[in-house]
Coordinates of C-alpha atoms in Angstrom, one line a residue:
Chain A
M1 CA 86.8 7.0 57.2
A2 CA 89.0 7.6 54.3
I3 CA 89.9 11.2 53.5
I4 CA 90.7 12.3 50.0
F5 CA 91.9 15.8 49.0
Q6 CA 91.7 16.6 45.3
N7 CA 93.5 19.8 44.1
V8 CA 92.4 21.7 47.1
T9 CA 93.3 25.4 47.3
H10 CA 92.4 27.8 50.0
V11 CA 92.8 31.5 49.7
Y12 CA 92.1 33.6 52.8
Q13 CA 90.0 36.8 52.1
A14 CA 90.0 35.8 48.4
D15 CA 88.1 39.0 47.3
G16 CA 90.1 41.5 49.4
P17 CA 93.3 43.3 49.0
L18 CA 94.9 41.1 51.7
A19 CA 94.2 37.8 49.8
Y20 CA 96.6 35.2 51.1
T21 CA 97.0 31.6 49.9
G22 CA 96.8 29.1 52.8
L23 CA 96.8 26.0 50.7
K24 CA 97.9 25.5 47.1
D25 CA 96.7 22.6 44.9
I26 CA 96.8 19.9 47.6
S27 CA 96.1 16.3 46.7
F28 CA 96.5 13.2 49.0
Q29 CA 94.7 10.3 50.6
I30 CA 94.4 9.1 54.1
R31 CA 93.4 5.5 54.7
D32 CA 90.7 4.5 57.1
G33 CA 92.4 3.8 60.5
S34 CA 95.6 5.5 59.6
Y35 CA 97.8 7.5 61.9
T36 CA 99.0 10.4 59.8
A37 CA 101.4 13.1 60.9
I38 CA 101.6 16.5 59.3
I39 CA 104.9 18.3 59.7
G40 CA 106.3 21.6 58.5
R41 CA 107.4 25.0 59.8
T42 CA 105.1 27.5 61.5
G43 CA 102.9 29.1 58.9
S44 CA 103.3 26.4 56.3
G45 CA 99.6 25.6 56.1
K46 CA 99.3 22.6 58.5
S47 CA 96.4 24.1 60.6
T48 CA 94.7 25.4 57.5
L49 CA 94.8 22.0 56.0
V50 CA 93.2 20.1 58.9
Q51 CA 90.5 22.7 59.3
H52 CA 89.2 21.6 55.9
I53 CA 88.6 18.0 57.1
N54 CA 85.6 19.0 59.2
A55 CA 84.8 22.0 56.9
L56 CA 85.6 24.7 59.5
L57 CA 87.2 26.1 56.4
K58 CA 85.9 25.3 52.9
P59 CA 88.2 25.1 49.9
T60 CA 88.2 28.0 47.4
A61 CA 88.9 25.4 44.7
G62 CA 89.0 21.6 44.6
K63 CA 87.2 18.8 46.4
I64 CA 87.5 17.0 49.7
T65 CA 85.9 13.6 50.4
V66 CA 85.6 12.4 54.0
S67 CA 83.8 9.0 54.1
D68 CA 80.5 9.8 52.3
H69 CA 80.7 13.5 52.7
I70 CA 81.9 15.8 49.9
I71 CA 83.1 19.3 50.6
T72 CA 83.5 21.8 47.7
P73 CA 83.5 25.6 47.6
E74 CA 79.7 25.4 47.2
T75 CA 79.0 23.2 50.3
K76 CA 76.4 24.8 52.6
N77 CA 76.9 24.9 56.3
K78 CA 73.6 23.3 57.2
H79 CA 74.7 20.0 55.8
L80 CA 77.8 19.8 57.9
K81 CA 76.6 18.6 61.4
P82 CA 76.8 14.8 60.6
L83 CA 80.4 15.4 59.3
R84 CA 81.4 17.4 62.4
K85 CA 80.2 14.6 64.7
K86 CA 82.5 12.2 62.9
V87 CA 85.6 14.5 63.0
G88 CA 86.8 15.7 66.3
V89 CA 89.4 18.5 66.5
V90 CA 91.7 19.2 69.4
F91 CA 93.1 22.7 68.7
Q92 CA 96.3 24.1 70.0
F93 CA 96.0 25.0 73.7
P94 CA 92.4 23.6 73.8
E95 CA 92.2 24.6 77.5
Q96 CA 91.6 28.1 76.3
Q97 CA 88.2 26.9 74.9
L98 CA 86.8 25.6 78.2
F99 CA 83.6 27.5 79.1
A100 CA 81.2 25.6 81.3
D101 CA 81.0 26.0 85.1
T102 CA 81.7 22.4 85.9
V103 CA 84.1 19.8 84.3
I104 CA 81.2 17.4 83.6
K105 CA 79.1 20.0 81.8
D106 CA 82.0 21.0 79.7
I107 CA 82.7 17.4 78.6
S108 CA 79.1 16.5 78.0
F109 CA 78.4 19.6 76.0
G110 CA 79.4 18.0 72.7
P111 CA 77.3 14.8 72.9
K112 CA 74.3 16.9 74.1
N113 CA 74.7 19.2 71.2
F114 CA 74.7 16.2 68.9
G115 CA 71.3 15.1 70.4
M116 CA 72.2 12.8 73.3
A117 CA 70.0 12.8 76.5
E118 CA 71.5 14.7 79.4
K119 CA 71.9 11.7 81.7
D120 CA 73.6 9.6 79.0
A121 CA 75.8 12.4 78.1
E122 CA 77.0 12.9 81.7
Q123 CA 77.6 9.2 82.0
L124 CA 79.7 9.3 78.9
A125 CA 81.5 12.3 80.2
L126 CA 82.5 10.3 83.3
T127 CA 83.9 7.5 81.1
M128 CA 85.9 10.1 79.1
L129 CA 87.2 11.7 82.3
K130 CA 88.6 8.3 83.2
K131 CA 90.0 7.8 79.8
V132 CA 92.1 10.9 80.0
N133 CA 93.4 9.8 83.5
L134 CA 91.5 12.3 85.6
S135 CA 89.8 11.5 88.8
S136 CA 86.0 11.5 88.8
E137 CA 86.2 13.7 91.9
L138 CA 87.0 16.6 89.5
A139 CA 83.6 16.2 87.7
Q140 CA 81.8 18.9 89.7
K141 CA 84.7 21.3 90.0
S142 CA 85.1 24.4 87.8
P143 CA 87.5 23.6 85.0
F144 CA 89.2 26.9 85.8
E145 CA 90.3 25.7 89.2
L146 CA 92.4 23.0 87.6
S147 CA 96.1 23.0 86.7
G148 CA 97.1 23.7 83.1
G149 CA 97.7 20.0 82.4
Q150 CA 94.4 18.9 83.9
M151 CA 92.5 21.6 81.9
R152 CA 94.1 20.2 78.7
R153 CA 92.8 16.8 79.6
V154 CA 89.3 18.1 80.2
A155 CA 89.3 19.8 76.8
I156 CA 90.5 16.6 75.1
A157 CA 87.9 14.5 77.0
G158 CA 85.3 17.0 75.6
V159 CA 86.3 16.2 72.1
L160 CA 86.5 12.4 72.7
A161 CA 83.0 12.5 74.2
S162 CA 81.5 13.0 70.7
Q163 CA 83.2 9.7 69.8
P164 CA 84.7 10.9 66.6
D165 CA 85.8 8.4 63.9
I166 CA 88.6 10.9 62.9
L167 CA 90.5 12.7 65.6
I168 CA 92.6 15.7 64.6
L169 CA 95.3 16.8 67.0
D170 CA 97.0 20.1 66.6
E171 CA 100.1 20.0 68.8
P172 CA 98.1 18.4 71.6
T173 CA 100.9 18.1 74.1
A174 CA 102.6 21.5 73.6
G175 CA 103.7 22.8 77.0
L176 CA 102.9 19.6 79.0
D177 CA 105.5 17.9 81.1
P178 CA 107.1 14.7 79.8
K179 CA 104.8 12.4 81.8
G180 CA 101.7 14.2 80.7
H181 CA 103.0 14.1 77.1
Q182 CA 103.7 10.4 77.3
E183 CA 100.2 9.6 78.8
L184 CA 98.3 11.5 76.1
M185 CA 100.4 10.1 73.3
E186 CA 99.7 6.6 74.5
L187 CA 95.9 7.4 74.8
F188 CA 95.9 8.6 71.1
A189 CA 97.8 5.4 70.1
Q190 CA 95.3 3.3 71.9
L191 CA 92.3 5.1 70.2
N192 CA 94.1 4.4 66.9
R193 CA 94.4 0.7 67.6
Q194 CA 90.7 0.7 68.4
G195 CA 90.0 2.1 64.9
T196 CA 90.1 5.9 65.2
T197 CA 91.8 7.6 62.3
I198 CA 94.4 10.0 63.9
I199 CA 95.8 13.1 62.2
L200 CA 98.6 14.7 64.3
I201 CA 100.2 18.0 63.7
S202 CA 103.5 18.0 65.5
H203 CA 107.0 19.5 65.7
Q204 CA 108.2 16.5 67.8
M205 CA 109.8 14.3 65.3
E206 CA 110.3 11.5 67.9
D207 CA 106.5 11.3 68.2
V208 CA 106.0 11.4 64.4
A209 CA 108.5 8.6 63.9
Q210 CA 107.2 6.5 66.7
Y211 CA 103.4 6.7 66.1
S212 CA 102.6 7.6 62.5
N213 CA 102.5 5.4 59.4
Q214 CA 102.1 8.3 57.0
V215 CA 103.8 11.7 57.0
L216 CA 102.6 14.8 55.1
V217 CA 105.2 17.5 54.8
M218 CA 103.9 21.1 54.3
E219 CA 105.9 24.1 53.1
K220 CA 104.6 27.5 52.1
A221 CA 101.0 26.3 51.5
R222 CA 102.1 23.3 49.4
L223 CA 102.3 19.6 50.2
I224 CA 105.9 18.8 49.3
R225 CA 106.0 15.1 50.3
D226 CA 103.6 12.3 51.3
D227 CA 105.6 9.3 52.5
T228 CA 106.4 6.9 55.3
P229 CA 108.3 8.2 58.3
Q230 CA 111.2 5.8 57.6
A231 CA 111.6 7.2 54.1
I232 CA 111.4 10.9 55.2
F233 CA 113.6 10.8 58.3
T234 CA 116.4 8.9 56.7
D235 CA 116.5 11.3 53.7
K236 CA 119.1 13.7 55.1
T237 CA 119.2 15.9 52.0
F238 CA 115.5 16.4 52.0
L239 CA 115.4 17.3 55.7
Q240 CA 118.2 19.8 55.3
E241 CA 116.8 21.4 52.3
H242 CA 113.5 22.0 54.1
Q243 CA 114.9 22.8 57.5
L244 CA 113.3 19.8 59.2
L245 CA 114.9 18.1 62.1
Q246 CA 115.6 14.4 62.3
P247 CA 114.5 12.3 65.3
E248 CA 117.1 12.1 68.1
S249 CA 117.7 8.4 67.4
T250 CA 118.4 9.0 63.7
K251 CA 120.8 11.8 64.6
F252 CA 122.6 9.7 67.2
A253 CA 122.8 6.7 64.8
R254 CA 124.4 9.0 62.2
L255 CA 127.1 10.0 64.7
L256 CA 127.8 6.2 65.3
A257 CA 127.7 5.5 61.6
D258 CA 130.2 8.3 61.0
R259 CA 132.6 6.5 63.3
G260 CA 132.2 3.3 61.3
F261 CA 129.2 1.6 63.0
K262 CA 127.1 -0.4 60.5
F263 CA 123.3 -0.1 60.6
A264 CA 121.1 -2.4 58.5
R265 CA 118.8 0.6 58.1
L266 CA 119.0 3.9 59.9
P267 CA 116.8 3.8 63.0
I268 CA 114.1 6.4 63.5
T269 CA 112.9 5.4 67.0
T270 CA 114.7 4.8 70.2
A271 CA 113.6 1.2 70.3
D272 CA 114.9 0.5 66.8
L273 CA 118.2 2.2 67.6
V274 CA 118.7 0.1 70.8
N275 CA 117.7 -3.1 69.1
Q276 CA 120.2 -2.5 66.3
I277 CA 123.0 -1.6 68.6
V278 CA 122.3 -4.7 70.8
K279 CA 122.3 -6.9 67.7
E280 CA 125.6 -5.5 66.5
L281 CA 127.4 -5.7 69.9
G282 CA 125.8 -9.0 70.9
S283 CA 126.8 -11.0 67.9
Chain B
M1 CA 130.5 44.4 77.0
D2 CA 133.3 42.8 79.0
V3 CA 132.6 40.1 81.5
D4 CA 134.4 40.8 84.8
Y5 CA 135.7 37.4 85.6
G6 CA 136.7 38.7 89.1
E7 CA 133.0 38.7 89.9
I8 CA 132.3 35.3 88.4
M9 CA 131.7 33.5 91.7
K10 CA 129.5 36.1 93.1
T11 CA 126.1 35.1 94.4
L12 CA 123.6 37.0 92.3
I13 CA 120.3 35.4 93.5
D14 CA 119.9 34.3 97.1
L15 CA 116.6 32.9 98.4
K16 CA 116.3 32.1 102.1
N17 CA 113.4 30.1 103.5
V18 CA 111.0 31.6 100.9
T19 CA 107.3 30.4 101.1
Y20 CA 104.4 31.5 98.9
T21 CA 100.8 30.4 99.1
Y22 CA 98.2 31.5 96.5
D23 CA 94.9 33.0 97.8
E24 CA 92.4 30.4 99.0
M25 CA 94.9 27.6 98.7
K26 CA 95.6 25.4 101.6
V27 CA 99.0 24.2 100.5
P28 CA 101.9 26.5 99.6
A29 CA 102.9 26.7 96.0
L30 CA 106.5 27.0 97.2
S31 CA 107.6 26.2 100.7
D32 CA 110.8 27.0 102.5
I33 CA 112.9 27.5 99.4
N34 CA 116.7 28.0 99.8
L35 CA 118.6 28.6 96.6
R36 CA 121.8 30.3 95.6
I37 CA 122.6 31.2 92.0
L38 CA 126.0 32.4 90.9
A39 CA 126.4 35.4 88.5
H40 CA 126.8 34.6 84.8
T41 CA 125.6 31.0 85.1
W42 CA 122.8 29.2 83.3
V43 CA 120.4 27.6 85.6
A44 CA 117.7 25.2 84.5
V45 CA 114.6 24.8 86.7
V46 CA 112.7 21.5 86.1
G47 CA 109.7 19.8 87.6
V48 CA 106.3 18.7 86.5
N49 CA 103.3 21.0 85.8
G50 CA 102.2 22.5 89.1
S51 CA 105.5 21.9 90.9
G52 CA 106.0 25.7 91.6
K53 CA 108.4 26.6 88.7
S54 CA 106.4 29.6 87.4
T55 CA 105.7 30.8 91.0
L56 CA 109.4 30.9 91.6
A57 CA 109.9 33.0 88.5
R58 CA 107.2 35.5 89.5
L59 CA 108.6 35.8 93.0
L60 CA 112.1 36.7 91.7
N61 CA 111.0 39.8 89.9
G62 CA 108.3 40.8 92.4
L63 CA 105.2 39.9 90.4
L64 CA 104.3 37.9 93.5
T65 CA 105.3 38.7 97.0
A66 CA 106.5 36.0 99.3
D67 CA 104.6 35.2 102.5
S68 CA 107.9 34.8 104.4
G69 CA 111.6 34.5 103.8
D70 CA 114.1 36.7 102.0
I71 CA 114.8 37.2 98.4
I72 CA 118.1 39.0 97.7
I73 CA 119.1 40.0 94.2
D74 CA 122.6 41.3 93.6
G75 CA 122.9 42.1 97.3
M76 CA 119.6 44.0 97.4
A77 CA 116.7 42.6 99.5
L78 CA 113.4 42.5 97.5
T79 CA 110.9 44.6 99.3
A80 CA 107.9 46.8 98.3
D81 CA 110.4 49.8 98.2
S82 CA 113.1 48.0 96.1
V83 CA 110.8 46.1 93.7
W84 CA 111.2 48.7 90.9
D85 CA 115.0 48.6 91.2
I86 CA 115.0 44.8 91.3
R87 CA 112.9 44.7 88.1
K88 CA 115.7 46.6 86.3
K89 CA 117.9 43.7 87.3
V90 CA 115.5 40.9 86.4
G91 CA 113.9 40.5 83.0
I92 CA 111.4 37.8 82.3
I93 CA 110.3 36.2 79.0
F94 CA 107.0 34.4 79.2
Q95 CA 105.6 31.4 77.3
N96 CA 103.2 32.9 74.8
P97 CA 104.8 35.2 72.3
D98 CA 101.4 36.8 71.5
H99 CA 100.8 37.9 75.1
Q100 CA 104.0 40.1 75.3
F101 CA 103.7 42.4 72.3
V102 CA 102.6 45.9 73.3
G103 CA 104.0 48.1 70.6
A104 CA 102.6 48.7 67.1
T105 CA 106.0 48.0 65.5
V106 CA 109.0 46.0 66.6
E107 CA 111.0 49.1 67.6
D108 CA 108.1 50.6 69.5
D109 CA 107.8 47.3 71.4
V110 CA 111.4 47.3 72.4
A111 CA 111.3 51.0 73.4
F112 CA 108.3 50.4 75.7
G113 CA 110.4 49.3 78.7
L114 CA 112.9 52.1 78.2
E115 CA 110.1 54.7 78.1
N116 CA 108.9 53.4 81.4
L117 CA 112.3 53.9 82.8
G118 CA 112.4 57.5 81.5
I119 CA 115.4 57.0 79.3
P120 CA 116.1 60.2 77.1
R121 CA 115.1 59.7 73.5
D122 CA 118.5 59.8 71.7
Q123 CA 119.8 57.2 74.1
M124 CA 116.7 55.2 73.7
V125 CA 117.1 54.9 69.9
E126 CA 120.6 53.7 70.4
L127 CA 119.6 51.1 72.9
V128 CA 116.7 49.8 70.8
N129 CA 119.0 49.4 67.8
W130 CA 121.6 47.7 70.0
A131 CA 119.1 45.3 71.5
L132 CA 117.6 44.4 68.1
E133 CA 121.0 43.7 66.7
Q134 CA 121.8 41.3 69.6
V135 CA 118.8 39.1 68.6
N136 CA 119.3 39.5 64.8
M137 CA 116.0 41.5 64.4
L138 CA 117.3 44.9 63.4
E139 CA 116.0 44.5 59.8
F140 CA 112.5 44.0 61.2
A141 CA 112.5 47.2 63.3
H142 CA 109.6 48.8 61.4
K143 CA 107.5 45.6 61.0
A144 CA 104.2 45.0 62.7
P145 CA 104.0 42.1 65.2
Q146 CA 101.4 40.1 63.1
T147 CA 103.9 39.7 60.3
L148 CA 106.4 37.9 62.6
S149 CA 106.7 34.2 63.4
G150 CA 106.4 33.0 67.0
G151 CA 110.2 32.7 67.2
Q152 CA 110.7 36.2 65.9
K153 CA 108.2 37.6 68.4
Q154 CA 110.1 35.9 71.2
R155 CA 113.3 37.5 69.9
V156 CA 111.7 40.9 70.0
A157 CA 110.5 40.1 73.6
I158 CA 114.2 39.3 74.5
A159 CA 115.3 42.5 72.9
G160 CA 112.8 44.4 75.0
V161 CA 114.2 42.8 78.1
I162 CA 117.9 43.2 77.3
A163 CA 117.4 46.9 76.2
T164 CA 117.0 47.7 79.9
R165 CA 120.3 45.9 80.6
P166 CA 119.2 43.4 83.2
Q167 CA 121.7 41.1 85.0
I168 CA 119.3 38.2 85.0
I169 CA 116.8 36.9 82.4
I170 CA 114.2 34.4 83.5
M171 CA 112.7 32.3 80.7
D172 CA 109.4 30.8 81.7
E173 CA 109.0 28.0 79.1
S174 CA 109.8 30.7 76.5
T175 CA 110.5 28.2 73.8
S176 CA 107.7 25.7 74.4
M177 CA 105.3 27.3 71.8
L178 CA 107.9 27.6 69.1
D179 CA 108.8 25.3 66.2
P180 CA 112.2 23.6 66.3
Q181 CA 113.9 26.3 64.2
G182 CA 112.5 29.0 66.5
R183 CA 113.6 27.1 69.5
Q184 CA 117.2 26.7 68.2
D185 CA 117.3 30.4 67.3
I186 CA 116.3 31.4 70.9
M187 CA 118.8 28.9 72.4
K188 CA 121.6 30.3 70.4
I189 CA 120.7 33.9 71.4
M190 CA 120.5 33.0 75.1
Q191 CA 123.8 31.3 75.0
Y192 CA 125.3 34.4 73.3
L193 CA 123.7 36.6 76.0
Q194 CA 125.2 34.4 78.7
S195 CA 128.7 34.1 77.2
E196 CA 129.1 37.6 75.6
L197 CA 127.0 39.9 77.8
G198 CA 127.5 37.9 81.0
I199 CA 123.7 37.7 81.7
T200 CA 122.6 35.1 84.2
I201 CA 120.0 32.9 82.7
L202 CA 117.3 31.1 84.8
S203 CA 115.4 28.9 82.4
I204 CA 112.2 27.0 83.4
T205 CA 111.8 24.2 80.9
H206 CA 110.7 20.7 80.1
D207 CA 113.1 20.3 77.3
M208 CA 115.9 18.0 78.4
T209 CA 118.0 18.8 75.4
E210 CA 118.1 22.3 76.8
V211 CA 118.7 21.2 80.4
I212 CA 122.0 19.4 79.5
H213 CA 123.6 22.7 78.6
A214 CA 122.9 24.2 82.0
D215 CA 125.6 24.9 84.7
Q216 CA 123.2 24.2 87.5
V217 CA 119.9 22.2 87.5
V218 CA 117.2 22.7 90.1
V219 CA 114.5 20.1 90.5
L220 CA 111.2 21.2 92.1
K221 CA 108.5 18.9 93.4
E222 CA 105.3 20.0 95.1
G223 CA 106.7 23.4 95.9
Q224 CA 110.1 22.2 97.3
I225 CA 113.6 22.0 95.9
I226 CA 114.5 18.3 96.1
Q227 CA 117.7 18.4 94.2
S228 CA 120.2 21.0 92.9
G229 CA 123.4 20.4 91.2
S230 CA 125.3 19.9 87.9
V231 CA 123.9 18.0 85.0
E232 CA 126.1 15.0 85.9
Q233 CA 124.9 15.0 89.5
I234 CA 121.2 15.4 88.6
F235 CA 121.2 12.7 86.0
A236 CA 123.3 10.3 88.1
N237 CA 120.0 9.0 89.4
P238 CA 117.6 8.7 86.4
K239 CA 115.2 6.4 88.3
E240 CA 114.5 9.1 90.8
L241 CA 113.9 11.6 88.1
A242 CA 111.5 9.3 86.3
K243 CA 109.5 9.0 89.5
L244 CA 109.2 12.8 89.3
G245 CA 107.8 12.5 85.8
L246 CA 111.0 13.8 84.2
N247 CA 112.5 11.9 81.4
P248 CA 116.3 11.5 81.2
P249 CA 118.0 13.2 78.2
F250 CA 117.9 11.2 75.0
T251 CA 121.4 9.6 75.1
Q252 CA 120.8 8.5 78.7
Q253 CA 117.5 6.8 77.7
V254 CA 119.5 4.9 75.1
Q255 CA 122.3 4.1 77.6
L256 CA 119.8 2.8 80.3
E257 CA 118.0 0.7 77.7
L258 CA 121.3 -0.8 76.5
I259 CA 122.4 -1.6 80.0
K260 CA 119.0 -3.3 80.6
Q261 CA 119.6 -5.4 77.5
G262 CA 122.9 -6.6 78.9
I263 CA 125.4 -4.3 77.0
D264 CA 128.4 -3.6 79.2
I265 CA 128.7 0.2 79.3
D266 CA 129.4 2.7 82.0
S267 CA 126.3 3.5 84.0
K268 CA 127.3 7.0 85.0
Y269 CA 125.9 10.0 83.1
L270 CA 127.6 10.3 79.8
S271 CA 127.3 13.1 77.3
E272 CA 126.4 12.4 73.7
Q273 CA 130.1 12.4 72.7
E274 CA 131.1 10.1 75.5
M275 CA 128.3 7.7 74.6
V276 CA 129.5 7.6 71.0
D277 CA 133.1 7.0 72.1
E278 CA 132.0 4.3 74.5
L279 CA 129.9 2.4 72.0
W280 CA 132.6 2.8 69.3
Q281 CA 135.1 1.2 71.7
L282 CA 132.9 -1.8 72.3
Y283 CA 132.2 -2.1 68.6
S284 CA 135.8 -1.9 67.4
K285 CA 136.9 -4.4 70.1
M286 CA 134.7 -7.1 68.5

């Protein structure tokens, strides 16, 4: 499921007096099976960008290719259903979008909507419930009786139930406790290993460093860098110029380096930091 | 405003055997809570989702009423009669910046709480300007909320709270929806409010980088306080915290991992600087 953006521009309310450019001349490629992170400040265009991948928004100029689908300003909505089955989106605070009176109905809504028989859809929903670490006892409960963290998982299970090839995650763990955060990040990594292309919007540089293999940096509606996490997070000048934070491990390694510690390359993950310290102190 | 250091050890919040159960729930959300918080301190309340943190915040300013037990704020017992006086002492900042904006402009929003208190107009204008200045938002006074970032909205919410001159500000995961820059801005402002205005901060958070700056850390589990103490005391036993679903702060994660891999460093809680010193010593001895 490769994704290609070619000179994509999006202007909100293009014909009105409040016209506002959300994306400006964006071009990049995402490989099939990639784990791509999108970083940048609030309002930089990250959410606008990902909404183009399943054509919730259409470009006002340029062209997007997702596998064999092509989206241009002229694309009609009626052709989009097959694309939307392939691309699942977990929006920010997805629990706000729960609506059904039981957990199982909420999760099976997507597959049913895409044409699956009710019984199969509910079976699939139970599998997804397990996948997001929720007990099957919750299936018949109202989603609104659950805790915030549980509601988040139900909403994510609902997106996974459509078995998308591309999974877009817009700050999926915001507001969760560390354990809930860790479990969900591991679930997404596992889906990625099984072949799902993951696109993660995040402010948590540790996650970006640990899980992604490509990082897109957005600033004021423009894509200002498309690189590996290692290249971006060790480029201190670039991070400072664009008010981006470095991962904790890189920051800590720099403190050690300032004292005279030698690193073969600046670590960007905790595991790498520990390994390099052990290597230095052990030899 | 001067901080009266003579008062510094005063108990400002005192909870005695406080229990609260939500309607139709069998188990209390908080049970038999005893907690003392000293004036002018920064207290971090941690615990997993559903451990009772937000319930605690809502009890303290009377948004919820305890089933039993006593809540005493600045020497005054919280009752149906005193709740409005208590709310003057306890301000609260919620998680979602978009749920807290009531005014059409920034200054209207800050003035809202003062209008409710019946403050005369000339005094109100002065207080609004003062409050916006404290959070570096004075230049945005005439702006509409939709033109602000999440961090700026939270700064306005803080201005609205401090305009009424509370002694205590409760932050209920107030930075969790902000980007890193917004988070840092709010942290700096809260530190300023504590050190310069002497406001007592009670911060509910999952962010361990924030917790390590607290004077006191309170750990909640299933509605009970299972630990309360300094950062060093709380993080002295990281394994117990991990069982509660709480990660140790970053430098301690590194420390534990290094010990596991056979590196001979101190196992007690070390601050970032202490860790750098410790590792440098080992390195330079080689």
